[in-house]
Amino acid sequence: MMKNLAFALQDYILGIQHVGHVVSDLEAAVADFEALYGIDVNTVRWEPPAGVDSPSRFAFVTVAGTEFELIEAREPQMRAQIEKYPSGGAGINHIAWRVKELDTVMAMLAEQGVKPGHVTPSGPVRFGSKALVYLDPATTGGALVELIEIFE
């Protein structure tokens, strides 16, 4: 990867949005976070909500101001896709940074050879009040990085 001295990703990062953590059993992982960190399980955000069938389930848990996205892949195809990435299917999967000016960031990263990848190979996906993109680990030194811009 070439270094463009006129661009530094850290200048566009506003902070950590969340840390993605792959788990084999979502309910057990939430219980572990409750026991270890003393979180209030009533503050956990479940997506999709109970009763909705999905290839993956997520629980968002906040510890000391940092949000963890606990990810449980439920179908073999989704599990196989997660297992391809640096965490190997368990543990820390990715870091999600909240950024400003996502389109500018992506253009500058492209100039350095950094490409979108994972579930967003065509670039940023926009929905509601946010846009997000994963960066291809093959172009980031092996790290799976997610960039999120929230429009307020």
PDB file of N, CA, C and O in Angstrom, residues 65-113:
ATOM      1  N   GLY A  65     -18.594   2.968  27.613  1.00  0.00           N
ATOM      2  CA  GLY A  65     -18.705   3.892  26.496  1.00  0.00           C
ATOM      3  C   GLY A  65     -18.327   3.330  25.140  1.00  0.00           C
ATOM      4  O   GLY A  65     -18.437   4.019  24.130  1.00  0.00           O
ATOM      5  N   THR A  66     -17.881   2.082  25.075  1.00  0.00           N
ATOM      6  CA  THR A  66     -17.539   1.452  23.796  1.00  0.00           C
ATOM      7  C   THR A  66     -18.575   0.390  23.474  1.00  0.00           C
ATOM      8  O   THR A  66     -18.883  -0.465  24.299  1.00  0.00           O
ATOM      9  N   GLU A  67     -19.113   0.477  22.265  1.00  0.00           N
ATOM     10  CA  GLU A  67     -20.133  -0.481  21.849  1.00  0.00           C
ATOM     11  C   GLU A  67     -19.471  -1.710  21.221  1.00  0.00           C
ATOM     12  O   GLU A  67     -18.541  -1.593  20.430  1.00  0.00           O
ATOM     13  N   PHE A  68     -19.960  -2.892  21.610  1.00  0.00           N
ATOM     14  CA  PHE A  68     -19.559  -4.152  21.005  1.00  0.00           C
ATOM     15  C   PHE A  68     -20.734  -4.675  20.196  1.00  0.00           C
ATOM     16  O   PHE A  68     -21.861  -4.685  20.683  1.00  0.00           O
ATOM     17  N   GLU A  69     -20.454  -5.077  18.971  1.00  0.00           N
ATOM     18  CA  GLU A  69     -21.442  -5.720  18.120  1.00  0.00           C
ATOM     19  C   GLU A  69     -21.145  -7.213  18.193  1.00  0.00           C
ATOM     20  O   GLU A  69     -20.168  -7.687  17.627  1.00  0.00           O
ATOM     21  N   LEU A  70     -21.959  -7.955  18.954  1.00  0.00           N
ATOM     22  CA  LEU A  70     -21.800  -9.398  19.060  1.00  0.00           C
ATOM     23  C   LEU A  70     -22.532 -10.019  17.880  1.00  0.00           C
ATOM     24  O   LEU A  70     -23.702  -9.723  17.646  1.00  0.00           O
ATOM     25  N   ILE A  71     -21.847 -10.859  17.119  1.00  0.00           N
ATOM     26  CA  ILE A  71     -22.361 -11.385  15.857  1.00  0.00           C
ATOM     27  C   ILE A  71     -22.454 -12.903  15.945  1.00  0.00           C
ATOM     28  O   ILE A  71     -21.453 -13.566  16.202  1.00  0.00           O
ATOM     29  N   GLU A  72     -23.647 -13.428  15.711  1.00  0.00           N
ATOM     30  CA  GLU A  72     -23.842 -14.879  15.645  1.00  0.00           C
ATOM     31  C   GLU A  72     -24.319 -15.224  14.241  1.00  0.00           C
ATOM     32  O   GLU A  72     -25.423 -14.853  13.845  1.00  0.00           O
ATOM     33  N   ALA A  73     -23.464 -15.906  13.477  1.00  0.00           N
ATOM     34  CA  ALA A  73     -23.855 -16.380  12.144  1.00  0.00           C
ATOM     35  C   ALA A  73     -24.684 -17.641  12.341  1.00  0.00           C
ATOM     36  O   ALA A  73     -24.252 -18.558  13.023  1.00  0.00           O
ATOM     37  N   ARG A  74     -25.855 -17.677  11.727  1.00  0.00           N
ATOM     38  CA  ARG A  74     -26.775 -18.784  11.968  1.00  0.00           C
ATOM     39  C   ARG A  74     -26.824 -19.809  10.856  1.00  0.00           C
ATOM     40  O   ARG A  74     -27.190 -20.951  11.094  1.00  0.00           O
ATOM     41  N   GLU A  75     -26.495 -19.439   9.653  1.00  0.00           N
ATOM     42  CA  GLU A  75     -26.567 -20.415   8.564  1.00  0.00           C
ATOM     43  C   GLU A  75     -25.161 -20.714   8.060  1.00  0.00           C
ATOM     44  O   GLU A  75     -24.262 -19.881   8.156  1.00  0.00           O
ATOM     45  N   PRO A  76     -24.938 -21.911   7.540  1.00  0.00           N
ATOM     46  CA  PRO A  76     -23.589 -22.335   7.133  1.00  0.00           C
ATOM     47  C   PRO A  76     -22.902 -21.384   6.156  1.00  0.00           C
ATOM     48  O   PRO A  76     -21.708 -21.132   6.285  1.00  0.00           O
ATOM     49  N   GLN A  77     -23.637 -20.829   5.203  1.00  0.00           N
ATOM     50  CA  GLN A  77     -23.022 -19.933   4.223  1.00  0.00           C
ATOM     51  C   GLN A  77     -22.476 -18.680   4.902  1.00  0.00           C
ATOM     52  O   GLN A  77     -21.368 -18.239   4.602  1.00  0.00           O
ATOM     53  N   MET A  78     -23.229 -18.116   5.837  1.00  0.00           N
ATOM     54  CA  MET A  78     -22.771 -16.921   6.548  1.00  0.00           C
ATOM     55  C   MET A  78     -21.604 -17.269   7.469  1.00  0.00           C
ATOM     56  O   MET A  78     -20.631 -16.523   7.558  1.00  0.00           O
ATOM     57  N   ARG A  79     -21.661 -18.421   8.144  1.00  0.00           N
ATOM     58  CA  ARG A  79     -20.552 -18.841   9.008  1.00  0.00           C
ATOM     59  C   ARG A  79     -19.282 -19.009   8.182  1.00  0.00           C
ATOM     60  O   ARG A  79     -18.200 -18.594   8.596  1.00  0.00           O
ATOM     61  N   ALA A  80     -19.398 -19.615   7.006  1.00  0.00           N
ATOM     62  CA  ALA A  80     -18.232 -19.817   6.142  1.00  0.00           C
ATOM     63  C   ALA A  80     -17.637 -18.477   5.720  1.00  0.00           C
ATOM     64  O   ALA A  80     -16.412 -18.325   5.660  1.00  0.00           O
ATOM     65  N   GLN A  81     -18.481 -17.496   5.448  1.00  0.00           N
ATOM     66  CA  GLN A  81     -17.981 -16.187   5.034  1.00  0.00           C
ATOM     67  C   GLN A  81     -17.233 -15.521   6.189  1.00  0.00           C
ATOM     68  O   GLN A  81     -16.147 -14.979   5.999  1.00  0.00           O
ATOM     69  N   ILE A  82     -17.771 -15.602   7.398  1.00  0.00           N
ATOM     70  CA  ILE A  82     -17.116 -14.997   8.564  1.00  0.00           C
ATOM     71  C   ILE A  82     -15.791 -15.690   8.846  1.00  0.00           C
ATOM     72  O   ILE A  82     -14.801 -15.043   9.191  1.00  0.00           O
ATOM     73  N   GLU A  83     -15.743 -17.000   8.682  1.00  0.00           N
ATOM     74  CA  GLU A  83     -14.527 -17.757   8.981  1.00  0.00           C
ATOM     75  C   GLU A  83     -13.369 -17.416   8.051  1.00  0.00           C
ATOM     76  O   GLU A  83     -12.220 -17.684   8.374  1.00  0.00           O
ATOM     77  N   LYS A  84     -13.656 -16.778   6.904  1.00  0.00           N
ATOM     78  CA  LYS A  84     -12.605 -16.391   5.969  1.00  0.00           C
ATOM     79  C   LYS A  84     -11.797 -15.201   6.475  1.00  0.00           C
ATOM     80  O   LYS A  84     -10.706 -14.954   6.003  1.00  0.00           O
ATOM     81  N   TYR A  85     -12.337 -14.451   7.422  1.00  0.00           N
ATOM     82  CA  TYR A  85     -11.710 -13.204   7.831  1.00  0.00           C
ATOM     83  C   TYR A  85     -10.812 -13.381   9.041  1.00  0.00           C
ATOM     84  O   TYR A  85     -10.763 -14.443   9.650  1.00  0.00           O
ATOM     85  N   PRO A  86     -10.047 -12.351   9.367  1.00  0.00           N
ATOM     86  CA  PRO A  86      -8.946 -12.485  10.318  1.00  0.00           C
ATOM     87  C   PRO A  86      -9.263 -13.178  11.640  1.00  0.00           C
ATOM     88  O   PRO A  86      -8.405 -13.846  12.195  1.00  0.00           O
ATOM     89  N   SER A  87     -10.461 -13.049  12.149  1.00  0.00           N
ATOM     90  CA  SER A  87     -10.757 -13.646  13.453  1.00  0.00           C
ATOM     91  C   SER A  87     -10.881 -15.161  13.373  1.00  0.00           C
ATOM     92  O   SER A  87     -10.863 -15.835  14.388  1.00  0.00           O
ATOM     93  N   GLY A  88     -11.043 -15.700  12.169  1.00  0.00           N
ATOM     94  CA  GLY A  88     -11.195 -17.142  12.017  1.00  0.00           C
ATOM     95  C   GLY A  88     -12.539 -17.649  12.500  1.00  0.00           C
ATOM     96  O   GLY A  88     -12.735 -18.832  12.706  1.00  0.00           O
ATOM     97  N   GLY A  89     -13.493 -16.765  12.687  1.00  0.00           N
ATOM     98  CA  GLY A  89     -14.836 -17.187  13.049  1.00  0.00           C
ATOM     99  C   GLY A  89     -15.168 -17.059  14.514  1.00  0.00           C
ATOM    100  O   GLY A  89     -16.273 -17.362  14.927  1.00  0.00           O
ATOM    101  N   ALA A  90     -14.240 -16.594  15.339  1.00  0.00           N
ATOM    102  CA  ALA A  90     -14.527 -16.376  16.754  1.00  0.00           C
ATOM    103  C   ALA A  90     -13.643 -15.251  17.250  1.00  0.00           C
ATOM    104  O   ALA A  90     -12.529 -15.070  16.780  1.00  0.00           O
ATOM    105  N   GLY A  91     -14.152 -14.487  18.184  1.00  0.00           N
ATOM    106  CA  GLY A  91     -13.377 -13.375  18.737  1.00  0.00           C
ATOM    107  C   GLY A  91     -13.564 -12.102  17.935  1.00  0.00           C
ATOM    108  O   GLY A  91     -14.535 -11.942  17.209  1.00  0.00           O
ATOM    109  N   ILE A  92     -12.614 -11.184  18.100  1.00  0.00           N
ATOM    110  CA  ILE A  92     -12.714  -9.885  17.433  1.00  0.00           C
ATOM    111  C   ILE A  92     -12.678 -10.111  15.927  1.00  0.00           C
ATOM    112  O   ILE A  92     -11.769 -10.739  15.392  1.00  0.00           O
ATOM    113  N   ASN A  93     -13.679  -9.582  15.252  1.00  0.00           N
ATOM    114  CA  ASN A  93     -13.821  -9.740  13.810  1.00  0.00           C
ATOM    115  C   ASN A  93     -13.421  -8.464  13.078  1.00  0.00           C
ATOM    116  O   ASN A  93     -12.743  -8.511  12.065  1.00  0.00           O
ATOM    117  N   HIS A  94     -13.874  -7.311  13.594  1.00  0.00           N
ATOM    118  CA  HIS A  94     -13.571  -6.056  12.919  1.00  0.00           C
ATOM    119  C   HIS A  94     -13.675  -4.882  13.888  1.00  0.00           C
ATOM    120  O   HIS A  94     -14.267  -5.001  14.952  1.00  0.00           O
ATOM    121  N   ILE A  95     -13.082  -3.773  13.476  1.00  0.00           N
ATOM    122  CA  ILE A  95     -13.248  -2.508  14.185  1.00  0.00           C
ATOM    123  C   ILE A  95     -14.024  -1.590  13.264  1.00  0.00           C
ATOM    124  O   ILE A  95     -13.751  -1.533  12.069  1.00  0.00           O
ATOM    125  N   ALA A  96     -15.024  -0.935  13.814  1.00  0.00           N
ATOM    126  CA  ALA A  96     -15.818   0.018  13.035  1.00  0.00           C
ATOM    127  C   ALA A  96     -15.502   1.420  13.537  1.00  0.00           C
ATOM    128  O   ALA A  96     -15.678   1.720  14.717  1.00  0.00           O
ATOM    129  N   TRP A  97     -15.001   2.233  12.643  1.00  0.00           N
ATOM    130  CA  TRP A  97     -14.686   3.622  12.954  1.00  0.00           C
ATOM    131  C   TRP A  97     -15.806   4.526  12.463  1.00  0.00           C
ATOM    132  O   TRP A  97     -16.292   4.351  11.344  1.00  0.00           O
ATOM    133  N   ARG A  98     -16.194   5.482  13.279  1.00  0.00           N
ATOM    134  CA  ARG A  98     -17.121   6.527  12.825  1.00  0.00           C
ATOM    135  C   ARG A  98     -16.257   7.596  12.162  1.00  0.00           C
ATOM    136  O   ARG A  98     -15.272   8.052  12.748  1.00  0.00           O
ATOM    137  N   VAL A  99     -16.612   7.938  10.921  1.00  0.00           N
ATOM    138  CA  VAL A  99     -15.818   8.895  10.159  1.00  0.00           C
ATOM    139  C   VAL A  99     -16.689  10.035   9.649  1.00  0.00           C
ATOM    140  O   VAL A  99     -17.918   9.944   9.622  1.00  0.00           O
ATOM    141  N   LYS A 100     -16.025  11.091   9.233  1.00  0.00           N
ATOM    142  CA  LYS A 100     -16.691  12.178   8.520  1.00  0.00           C
ATOM    143  C   LYS A 100     -16.298  12.065   7.056  1.00  0.00           C
ATOM    144  O   LYS A 100     -15.253  11.508   6.723  1.00  0.00           O
ATOM    145  N   GLU A 101     -17.156  12.542   6.175  1.00  0.00           N
ATOM    146  CA  GLU A 101     -16.865  12.622   4.744  1.00  0.00           C
ATOM    147  C   GLU A 101     -16.451  11.280   4.143  1.00  0.00           C
ATOM    148  O   GLU A 101     -15.395  11.140   3.519  1.00  0.00           O
ATOM    149  N   LEU A 102     -17.304  10.267   4.310  1.00  0.00           N
ATOM    150  CA  LEU A 102     -16.988   8.911   3.859  1.00  0.00           C
ATOM    151  C   LEU A 102     -16.633   8.856   2.374  1.00  0.00           C
ATOM    152  O   LEU A 102     -15.695   8.156   1.993  1.00  0.00           O
ATOM    153  N   ASP A 103     -17.349   9.569   1.536  1.00  0.00           N
ATOM    154  CA  ASP A 103     -17.039   9.534   0.099  1.00  0.00           C
ATOM    155  C   ASP A 103     -15.634  10.066  -0.176  1.00  0.00           C
ATOM    156  O   ASP A 103     -14.895   9.503  -0.995  1.00  0.00           O
ATOM    157  N   THR A 104     -15.250  11.135   0.503  1.00  0.00           N
ATOM    158  CA  THR A 104     -13.899  11.683   0.362  1.00  0.00           C
ATOM    159  C   THR A 104     -12.868  10.681   0.836  1.00  0.00           C
ATOM    160  O   THR A 104     -11.844  10.449   0.177  1.00  0.00           O
ATOM    161  N   VAL A 105     -13.127  10.067   1.989  1.00  0.00           N
ATOM    162  CA  VAL A 105     -12.221   9.062   2.536  1.00  0.00           C
ATOM    163  C   VAL A 105     -12.028   7.918   1.552  1.00  0.00           C
ATOM    164  O   VAL A 105     -10.904   7.489   1.288  1.00  0.00           O
ATOM    165  N   MET A 106     -13.125   7.414   0.982  1.00  0.00           N
ATOM    166  CA  MET A 106     -13.020   6.287   0.055  1.00  0.00           C
ATOM    167  C   MET A 106     -12.237   6.668  -1.203  1.00  0.00           C
ATOM    168  O   MET A 106     -11.455   5.860  -1.711  1.00  0.00           O
ATOM    169  N   ALA A 107     -12.433   7.876  -1.701  1.00  0.00           N
ATOM    170  CA  ALA A 107     -11.683   8.318  -2.885  1.00  0.00           C
ATOM    171  C   ALA A 107     -10.192   8.385  -2.576  1.00  0.00           C
ATOM    172  O   ALA A 107      -9.354   7.948  -3.378  1.00  0.00           O
ATOM    173  N   MET A 108      -9.856   8.897  -1.404  1.00  0.00           N
ATOM    174  CA  MET A 108      -8.443   9.004  -1.033  1.00  0.00           C
ATOM    175  C   MET A 108      -7.832   7.632  -0.752  1.00  0.00           C
ATOM    176  O   MET A 108      -6.682   7.383  -1.102  1.00  0.00           O
ATOM    177  N   LEU A 109      -8.601   6.753  -0.131  1.00  0.00           N
ATOM    178  CA  LEU A 109      -8.104   5.395   0.105  1.00  0.00           C
ATOM    179  C   LEU A 109      -7.882   4.660  -1.224  1.00  0.00           C
ATOM    180  O   LEU A 109      -6.903   3.922  -1.373  1.00  0.00           O
ATOM    181  N   ALA A 110      -8.784   4.877  -2.178  1.00  0.00           N
ATOM    182  CA  ALA A 110      -8.644   4.231  -3.490  1.00  0.00           C
ATOM    183  C   ALA A 110      -7.322   4.640  -4.153  1.00  0.00           C
ATOM    184  O   ALA A 110      -6.660   3.820  -4.786  1.00  0.00           O
ATOM    185  N   GLU A 111      -6.944   5.900  -3.981  1.00  0.00           N
ATOM    186  CA  GLU A 111      -5.676   6.377  -4.533  1.00  0.00           C
ATOM    187  C   GLU A 111      -4.487   5.648  -3.914  1.00  0.00           C
ATOM    188  O   GLU A 111      -3.426   5.563  -4.521  1.00  0.00           O
ATOM    189  N   GLN A 112      -4.671   5.125  -2.703  1.00  0.00           N
ATOM    190  CA  GLN A 112      -3.603   4.391  -2.010  1.00  0.00           C
ATOM    191  C   GLN A 112      -3.708   2.887  -2.224  1.00  0.00           C
ATOM    192  O   GLN A 112      -2.967   2.114  -1.636  1.00  0.00           O
ATOM    193  N   GLY A 113      -4.702   2.459  -3.025  1.00  0.00           N
ATOM    194  CA  GLY A 113      -4.860   1.042  -3.307  1.00  0.00           C
ATOM    195  C   GLY A 113      -5.746   0.297  -2.325  1.00  0.00           C
ATOM    196  O   GLY A 113      -5.837  -0.924  -2.375  1.00  0.00           O
TER     197      GLY A 113
END
